Coordinates of C-alpha atoms in Angstrom, one line a residue:
X1 CA 0.0 0.0 0.0
X2 CA 2.8 2.4 0.9
X3 CA 4.6 1.7 -2.3
X4 CA 1.5 2.4 -4.3
X5 CA 0.9 5.7 -2.5
X6 CA 4.5 6.7 -2.9
X7 CA 4.4 5.8 -6.6
X8 CA 1.3 7.9 -7.1
X9 CA 2.9 10.8 -5.3
X10 CA 6.0 10.6 -7.4
X11 CA 3.9 10.5 -10.6
X12 CA 1.8 13.4 -9.5
X13 CA 4.9 15.4 -8.6
X14 CA 6.4 14.7 -12.0
X15 CA 3.2 15.7 -13.8
X16 CA 3.0 18.9 -11.8
X17 CA 6.7 19.6 -12.4
X18 CA 6.2 19.4 -16.2
X19 CA 2.9 21.2 -16.2
X20 CA 3.9 24.2 -14.2
X21 CA 5.8 25.8 -17.2
X22 CA 2.7 25.5 -19.3
X23 CA 0.9 27.7 -16.9
X24 CA 3.7 30.2 -16.3
X25 CA 4.1 33.3 -18.3
X26 CA 7.7 32.6 -19.1
X27 CA 7.9 35.3 -21.7
X28 CA 6.9 38.0 -19.2
X29 CA 9.9 39.9 -18.1
X30 CA 10.2 42.7 -15.7
X31 CA 12.6 45.2 -17.2
X32 CA 14.1 45.9 -13.8
X33 CA 17.7 46.6 -14.7
X34 CA 20.0 46.0 -11.7
X35 CA 22.3 48.8 -13.1
X36 CA 19.9 51.3 -11.6
X37 CA 20.7 51.8 -7.9
X38 CA 17.2 53.1 -7.1
X39 CA 14.0 52.6 -9.0
X40 CA 11.6 55.5 -9.3
X41 CA 8.7 53.4 -10.7
X42 CA 7.8 49.7 -10.8
X43 CA 9.5 47.6 -13.4
X44 CA 8.1 47.8 -16.9
X45 CA 6.2 44.6 -17.7
X46 CA 7.1 43.2 -21.1
X47 CA 5.8 40.1 -22.8
X48 CA 8.7 39.7 -25.2
X49 CA 7.4 37.0 -27.5
X50 CA 3.8 38.3 -27.6
X51 CA 5.0 41.8 -28.2
X52 CA 7.2 40.8 -31.1
X53 CA 4.5 38.7 -32.6
X54 CA 1.9 41.5 -32.4
X55 CA 4.4 44.1 -33.7
X56 CA 5.7 41.8 -36.5
X57 CA 9.3 42.0 -35.3
X58 CA 11.4 39.1 -36.5
X59 CA 14.8 40.7 -36.5
X60 CA 16.3 40.8 -33.0
X61 CA 18.5 43.8 -34.0
X62 CA 15.4 46.0 -34.3
X63 CA 15.7 46.4 -30.5
X64 CA 19.0 44.7 -29.7
X65 CA 21.0 46.9 -32.0
X66 CA 24.8 47.4 -32.4
X67 CA 26.2 50.9 -33.0
X68 CA 29.7 51.7 -34.4
X69 CA 30.8 55.2 -35.5
X70 CA 27.4 56.6 -34.9
X71 CA 25.6 54.2 -37.2
X72 CA 23.6 50.9 -36.6
X73 CA 25.6 47.9 -37.9
X74 CA 23.3 45.9 -40.2
X75 CA 23.1 42.2 -39.4
X76 CA 24.6 42.6 -36.0
X77 CA 22.6 42.0 -32.8
X78 CA 23.4 42.6 -29.1
X79 CA 20.8 40.2 -27.8
X80 CA 23.3 38.3 -25.6
X81 CA 24.3 41.5 -23.8
X82 CA 22.7 43.6 -21.1
X83 CA 21.6 47.1 -22.2
X84 CA 23.8 48.5 -19.5
X85 CA 26.9 47.0 -21.2
X86 CA 26.7 49.9 -23.7
X87 CA 24.4 52.4 -22.0
X88 CA 25.7 53.6 -18.6
X89 CA 23.3 55.0 -15.9
X90 CA 25.5 58.1 -15.9
X91 CA 26.7 58.3 -19.5
X92 CA 29.7 60.1 -20.9
X93 CA 29.0 63.3 -22.8
X94 CA 27.4 62.5 -26.2
X95 CA 26.4 59.0 -25.2
X96 CA 22.8 57.8 -24.6
X97 CA 22.1 56.9 -20.9
X98 CA 20.5 53.7 -19.9
X99 CA 17.1 55.3 -18.9
X100 CA 16.9 57.2 -22.1
X101 CA 17.9 54.2 -24.2
X102 CA 15.0 52.2 -22.8
X103 CA 12.5 55.0 -23.0
X104 CA 13.6 56.2 -26.5
X105 CA 13.6 52.8 -28.0
X106 CA 10.2 51.8 -26.7
X107 CA 8.3 55.1 -26.8
X108 CA 9.7 56.3 -30.1
X109 CA 8.5 53.1 -31.8
X110 CA 5.1 53.2 -30.1
X111 CA 4.7 56.8 -31.2
X112 CA 5.9 56.1 -34.8
X113 CA 3.5 53.1 -35.1
X114 CA 0.7 54.8 -33.1
X115 CA 0.5 51.6 -31.0
X116 CA 1.5 50.7 -27.5
X117 CA 1.8 52.7 -24.3
X118 CA 3.6 56.0 -24.1
X119 CA 2.7 57.2 -20.7
X120 CA 4.7 56.3 -17.6
X121 CA 1.9 54.3 -16.1
X122 CA 1.3 52.6 -19.4
X123 CA 4.6 50.8 -19.1
X124 CA 5.2 50.9 -15.4
X125 CA 1.9 49.8 -13.8
X126 CA 1.7 50.3 -10.1
X127 CA 0.3 46.8 -9.4
X128 CA 2.8 45.1 -11.7
X129 CA 0.1 43.9 -14.0
X130 CA 0.8 43.7 -17.8
X131 CA -0.3 46.9 -19.6
X132 CA -3.4 46.7 -21.7
X133 CA -2.8 45.5 -25.3
X134 CA -3.0 48.3 -27.9

């Protein structure tokens, strides 16, 4: 009897272990960059895969760009790097700071395409919930 209960428990645990990812929102990422010593607003909630699918973005370099000599390098992507690797919180003169890099990339595209949030609360909801789809 004990063996049977134990076997059922092990099977149930394995099933749950493999089912949990199906119910998780793995593609939800809080854009809470540890480079910022203090956060003025809650993290931006960003469903990476859903966003790219809705926006029709297939090229990672659209967001994960590489710059050299003041120009975007075609065919190069920085997707394996943190934004703060290139954008400092307190940038050198003439360089784009980390906060501006995030805001400019996202809000400029949202304004250009007339889709997506552009207000502070639109990206940084107080309760941490995902912003409404646009």
